[in-house]
Amino acid sequence: FKRKGLQVRPRSRTLTAVHEAILEDVVAPSEILGKRTRIGVDGSKVMKIILDPKDKDKENVEAKLATFSAVYKKLTNKEAVFMFPTA
């Protein structure tokens, strides 16, 4: 399977970069402050995405958190929980 003249895959084409870009697009008006990956005892991974608190009351973002999760799951097949930081 070794191809002659194989080049390094550019960062913009990697799966990780594509999933990052999808995540940015899903929460479009809001900013992502941080990410945490929670790994359960059974090995399941849940990404916790922390959004900017100043966007909380803007454009009804609070109500869309479950929608963000569902859309990201459908596109990438990864579990994600979107939340605002608790003071």
GROMACS .gro file of N, CA and C in nm:
model
  261
    1PHE      N    1   0.081  -0.121   0.000
    1PHE     CA    2   0.000   0.000   0.000
    1PHE      C    3   0.085   0.127   0.000
    2LYS      N    4   0.216   0.111   0.003
    2LYS     CA    5   0.304   0.227   0.006
    2LYS      C    6   0.306   0.292  -0.132
    3ARG      N    7   0.263   0.419  -0.136
    3ARG     CA    8   0.262   0.491  -0.263
    3ARG      C    9   0.394   0.564  -0.281
    4LYS      N   10   0.441   0.569  -0.403
    4LYS     CA   11   0.566   0.638  -0.430
    4LYS      C   12   0.542   0.789  -0.430
    5GLY      N   13   0.631   0.861  -0.364
    5GLY     CA   14   0.618   1.007  -0.360
    5GLY      C   15   0.508   1.053  -0.265
    6LEU      N   16   0.483   0.974  -0.160
    6LEU     CA   17   0.377   1.008  -0.064
    6LEU      C   18   0.414   1.134   0.014
    7GLN      N   19   0.323   1.227   0.019
    7GLN     CA   20   0.349   1.351   0.092
    7GLN      C   21   0.272   1.350   0.223
    8VAL      N   22   0.314   1.438   0.315
    8VAL     CA   23   0.246   1.451   0.443
    8VAL      C   24   0.111   1.516   0.419
    9ARG      N   25   0.009   1.462   0.483
    9ARG     CA   26  -0.125   1.517   0.468
    9ARG      C   27  -0.131   1.655   0.535
   10PRO      N   28  -0.183   1.757   0.464
   10PRO     CA   29  -0.191   1.890   0.525
   10PRO      C   30  -0.289   1.892   0.642
   11ARG      N   31  -0.258   1.973   0.740
   11ARG     CA   32  -0.338   1.981   0.864
   11ARG      C   33  -0.485   2.008   0.834
   12SER      N   34  -0.513   2.089   0.733
   12SER     CA   35  -0.652   2.124   0.702
   12SER      C   36  -0.733   2.006   0.650
   13ARG      N   37  -0.666   1.898   0.611
   13ARG     CA   38  -0.735   1.781   0.558
   13ARG      C   39  -0.749   1.668   0.659
   14THR      N   40  -0.692   1.684   0.778
   14THR     CA   41  -0.699   1.576   0.876
   14THR      C   42  -0.838   1.570   0.938
   15LEU      N   43  -0.873   1.453   0.986
   15LEU     CA   44  -1.005   1.432   1.047
   15LEU      C   45  -1.025   1.524   1.167
   16THR      N   46  -0.920   1.538   1.249
   16THR     CA   47  -0.927   1.623   1.367
   16THR      C   48  -0.958   1.768   1.328
   17ALA      N   49  -0.887   1.818   1.228
   17ALA     CA   50  -0.907   1.956   1.184
   17ALA      C   51  -1.047   1.977   1.128
   18VAL      N   52  -1.095   1.878   1.053
   18VAL     CA   53  -1.229   1.887   0.995
   18VAL      C   54  -1.335   1.889   1.107
   19HIS      N   55  -1.319   1.803   1.208
   19HIS     CA   56  -1.413   1.800   1.320
   19HIS      C   57  -1.409   1.931   1.399
   20GLU      N   58  -1.290   1.989   1.415
   20GLU     CA   59  -1.277   2.119   1.482
   20GLU      C   60  -1.353   2.226   1.405
   21ALA      N   61  -1.337   2.225   1.273
   21ALA     CA   62  -1.404   2.323   1.189
   21ALA      C   63  -1.555   2.308   1.195
   22ILE      N   64  -1.602   2.182   1.197
   22ILE     CA   65  -1.746   2.156   1.209
   22ILE      C   66  -1.798   2.210   1.341
   23LEU      N   67  -1.722   2.188   1.449
   23LEU     CA   68  -1.760   2.236   1.581
   23LEU      C   69  -1.773   2.388   1.582
   24GLU      N   70  -1.676   2.456   1.523
   24GLU     CA   71  -1.680   2.602   1.514
   24GLU      C   72  -1.804   2.648   1.437
   25ASP      N   73  -1.836   2.579   1.328
   25ASP     CA   74  -1.950   2.616   1.244
   25ASP      C   75  -2.084   2.591   1.314
   26VAL      N   76  -2.090   2.485   1.393
   26VAL     CA   77  -2.216   2.449   1.461
   26VAL      C   78  -2.255   2.557   1.562
   27VAL      N   79  -2.158   2.610   1.636
   27VAL     CA   80  -2.189   2.710   1.739
   27VAL      C   81  -2.169   2.853   1.686
   28ALA      N   82  -2.179   2.868   1.555
   28ALA     CA   83  -2.139   2.987   1.480
   28ALA      C   84  -2.147   3.124   1.550
   29PRO      N   85  -2.261   3.170   1.600
   29PRO     CA   86  -2.257   3.306   1.656
   29PRO      C   87  -2.179   3.313   1.787
   30SER      N   88  -2.167   3.203   1.857
   30SER     CA   89  -2.102   3.201   1.987
   30SER      C   90  -1.955   3.160   1.974
   31GLU      N   91  -1.875   3.192   2.077
   31GLU     CA   92  -1.734   3.156   2.079
   31GLU      C   93  -1.711   3.038   2.172
   32ILE      N   94  -1.617   2.951   2.136
   32ILE     CA   95  -1.580   2.839   2.222
   32ILE      C   96  -1.467   2.883   2.313
   33LEU      N   97  -1.488   2.872   2.445
   33LEU     CA   98  -1.384   2.910   2.541
   33LEU      C   99  -1.293   2.795   2.575
   34GLY      N  100  -1.349   2.674   2.584
   34GLY     CA  101  -1.266   2.560   2.621
   34GLY      C  102  -1.331   2.428   2.586
   35LYS      N  103  -1.248   2.322   2.589
   35LYS     CA  104  -1.298   2.187   2.562
   35LYS      C  105  -1.239   2.092   2.663
   36ARG      N  106  -1.321   2.000   2.709
   36ARG     CA  107  -1.275   1.895   2.800
   36ARG      C  108  -1.327   1.763   2.744
   37THR      N  109  -1.243   1.660   2.749
   37THR     CA  110  -1.288   1.529   2.708
   37THR      C  111  -1.304   1.443   2.831
   38ARG      N  112  -1.425   1.398   2.855
   38ARG     CA  113  -1.455   1.316   2.971
   38ARG      C  114  -1.463   1.171   2.925
   39ILE      N  115  -1.381   1.085   2.985
   39ILE     CA  116  -1.382   0.945   2.949
   39ILE      C  117  -1.443   0.866   3.063
   40GLY      N  118  -1.556   0.802   3.034
   40GLY     CA  119  -1.629   0.726   3.136
   40GLY      C  120  -1.558   0.597   3.171
   41VAL      N  121  -1.604   0.533   3.276
   41VAL     CA  122  -1.547   0.407   3.322
   41VAL      C  123  -1.558   0.299   3.214
   42ASP      N  124  -1.666   0.306   3.137
   42ASP     CA  125  -1.687   0.206   3.031
   42ASP      C  126  -1.610   0.239   2.902
   43GLY      N  127  -1.534   0.348   2.903
   43GLY     CA  128  -1.453   0.384   2.787
   43GLY      C  129  -1.520   0.481   2.691
   44SER      N  130  -1.643   0.521   2.724
   44SER     CA  131  -1.713   0.615   2.635
   44SER      C  132  -1.655   0.756   2.654
   45LYS      N  133  -1.646   0.828   2.543
   45LYS     CA  134  -1.591   0.964   2.548
   45LYS      C  135  -1.702   1.065   2.529
   46VAL      N  136  -1.703   1.169   2.612
   46VAL     CA  137  -1.797   1.280   2.598
   46VAL      C  138  -1.716   1.408   2.598
   47MET      N  139  -1.731   1.487   2.492
   47MET     CA  140  -1.662   1.616   2.488
   47MET      C  141  -1.750   1.722   2.551
   48LYS      N  142  -1.694   1.796   2.646
   48LYS     CA  143  -1.766   1.908   2.705
   48LYS      C  144  -1.714   2.035   2.641
   49ILE      N  145  -1.801   2.109   2.577
   49ILE     CA  146  -1.764   2.232   2.509
   49ILE      C  147  -1.814   2.349   2.592
   50ILE      N  148  -1.723   2.436   2.634
   50ILE     CA  149  -1.760   2.551   2.717
   50ILE      C  150  -1.770   2.673   2.626
   51LEU      N  151  -1.888   2.734   2.625
   51LEU     CA  152  -1.914   2.848   2.539
   51LEU      C  153  -1.897   2.979   2.616
   52ASP      N  154  -1.880   3.087   2.542
   52ASP     CA  155  -1.859   3.220   2.600
   52ASP      C  156  -1.985   3.267   2.674
   53PRO      N  157  -1.973   3.302   2.803
   53PRO     CA  158  -2.093   3.342   2.880
   53PRO      C  159  -2.158   3.471   2.831
   54LYS      N  160  -2.083   3.557   2.762
   54LYS     CA  161  -2.144   3.682   2.715
   54LYS      C  162  -2.242   3.659   2.600
   55ASP      N  163  -2.238   3.538   2.540
   55ASP     CA  164  -2.331   3.505   2.433
   55ASP      C  165  -2.457   3.436   2.486
   56LYS      N  166  -2.464   3.420   2.618
   56LYS     CA  167  -2.572   3.343   2.681
   56LYS      C  168  -2.711   3.398   2.647
   57ASP      N  169  -2.727   3.529   2.657
   57ASP     CA  170  -2.860   3.587   2.633
   57ASP      C  171  -2.878   3.633   2.488
   58LYS      N  172  -2.773   3.620   2.407
   58LYS     CA  173  -2.780   3.664   2.268
   58LYS      C  174  -2.840   3.555   2.179
   59GLU      N  175  -2.934   3.593   2.094
   59GLU     CA  176  -2.993   3.505   1.991
   59GLU      C  177  -3.043   3.372   2.043
   60ASN      N  178  -3.092   3.369   2.167
   60ASN     CA  179  -3.156   3.250   2.223
   60ASN      C  180  -3.064   3.127   2.220
   61VAL      N  181  -2.935   3.146   2.247
   61VAL     CA  182  -2.835   3.038   2.239
   61VAL      C  183  -2.861   2.932   2.345
   62GLU      N  184  -2.908   2.974   2.462
   62GLU     CA  185  -2.934   2.881   2.573
   62GLU      C  186  -3.028   2.768   2.530
   63ALA      N  187  -3.130   2.803   2.450
   63ALA     CA  188  -3.228   2.704   2.406
   63ALA      C  189  -3.172   2.613   2.297
   64LYS      N  190  -3.065   2.656   2.231
   64LYS     CA  191  -3.010   2.579   2.119
   64LYS      C  192  -2.905   2.477   2.161
   65LEU      N  193  -2.867   2.470   2.288
   65LEU     CA  194  -2.758   2.383   2.331
   65LEU      C  195  -2.783   2.236   2.296
   66ALA      N  196  -2.905   2.189   2.316
   66ALA     CA  197  -2.939   2.050   2.282
   66ALA      C  198  -2.932   2.029   2.131
   67THR      N  199  -2.970   2.131   2.055
   67THR     CA  200  -2.965   2.123   1.910
   67THR      C  201  -2.820   2.115   1.862
   68PHE      N  202  -2.732   2.197   1.922
   68PHE     CA  203  -2.589   2.191   1.890
   68PHE      C  204  -2.538   2.049   1.907
   69SER      N  205  -2.574   1.988   2.020
   69SER     CA  206  -2.531   1.851   2.051
   69SER      C  207  -2.577   1.752   1.945
   70ALA      N  208  -2.705   1.761   1.909
   70ALA     CA  209  -2.764   1.668   1.814
   70ALA      C  210  -2.700   1.682   1.675
   71VAL      N  211  -2.677   1.805   1.632
   71VAL     CA  212  -2.619   1.831   1.501
   71VAL      C  213  -2.475   1.781   1.496
   72TYR      N  214  -2.397   1.808   1.601
   72TYR     CA  215  -2.257   1.764   1.605
   72TYR      C  216  -2.248   1.612   1.606
   73LYS      N  217  -2.339   1.547   1.680
   73LYS     CA  218  -2.342   1.401   1.688
   73LYS      C  219  -2.374   1.341   1.549
   74LYS      N  220  -2.469   1.403   1.480
   74LYS     CA  221  -2.510   1.354   1.349
   74LYS      C  222  -2.397   1.367   1.247
   75LEU      N  223  -2.324   1.479   1.252
   75LEU     CA  224  -2.219   1.505   1.153
   75LEU      C  225  -2.090   1.427   1.181
   76THR      N  226  -2.052   1.413   1.309
   76THR     CA  227  -1.922   1.354   1.341
   76THR      C  228  -1.931   1.221   1.415
   77ASN      N  229  -2.048   1.184   1.460
   77ASN     CA  230  -2.068   1.062   1.538
   77ASN      C  231  -1.992   1.065   1.670
   78LYS      N  232  -1.974   1.186   1.726
   78LYS     CA  233  -1.908   1.202   1.856
   78LYS      C  234  -2.006   1.269   1.952
   79GLU      N  235  -2.006   1.222   2.077
   79GLU     CA  236  -2.091   1.283   2.179
   79GLU      C  237  -2.030   1.416   2.224
   80ALA      N  238  -2.113   1.518   2.236
   80ALA     CA  239  -2.065   1.648   2.283
   80ALA      C  240  -2.174   1.713   2.369
   81VAL      N  241  -2.131   1.775   2.478
   81VAL     CA  242  -2.222   1.848   2.566
   81VAL      C  243  -2.179   1.993   2.564
   82PHE      N  244  -2.272   2.081   2.530
   82PHE     CA  245  -2.242   2.223   2.525
   82PHE      C  246  -2.293   2.289   2.653
   83MET      N  247  -2.210   2.377   2.710
   83MET     CA  248  -2.248   2.440   2.837
   83MET      C  249  -2.182   2.577   2.849
   84PHE      N  250  -2.238   2.656   2.940
   84PHE     CA  251  -2.177   2.783   2.976
   84PHE      C  252  -2.106   2.763   3.109
   85PRO      N  253  -1.995   2.832   3.132
   85PRO     CA  254  -1.923   2.814   3.259
   85PRO      C  255  -2.008   2.862   3.376
   86THR      N  256  -2.004   2.785   3.485
   86THR     CA  257  -2.077   2.826   3.605
   86THR      C  258  -1.984   2.914   3.687
   87ALA      N  259  -2.031   3.034   3.717
   87ALA     CA  260  -1.954   3.137   3.787
   87ALA      C  261  -1.859   3.080   3.889
   0.00000   0.00000   0.00000
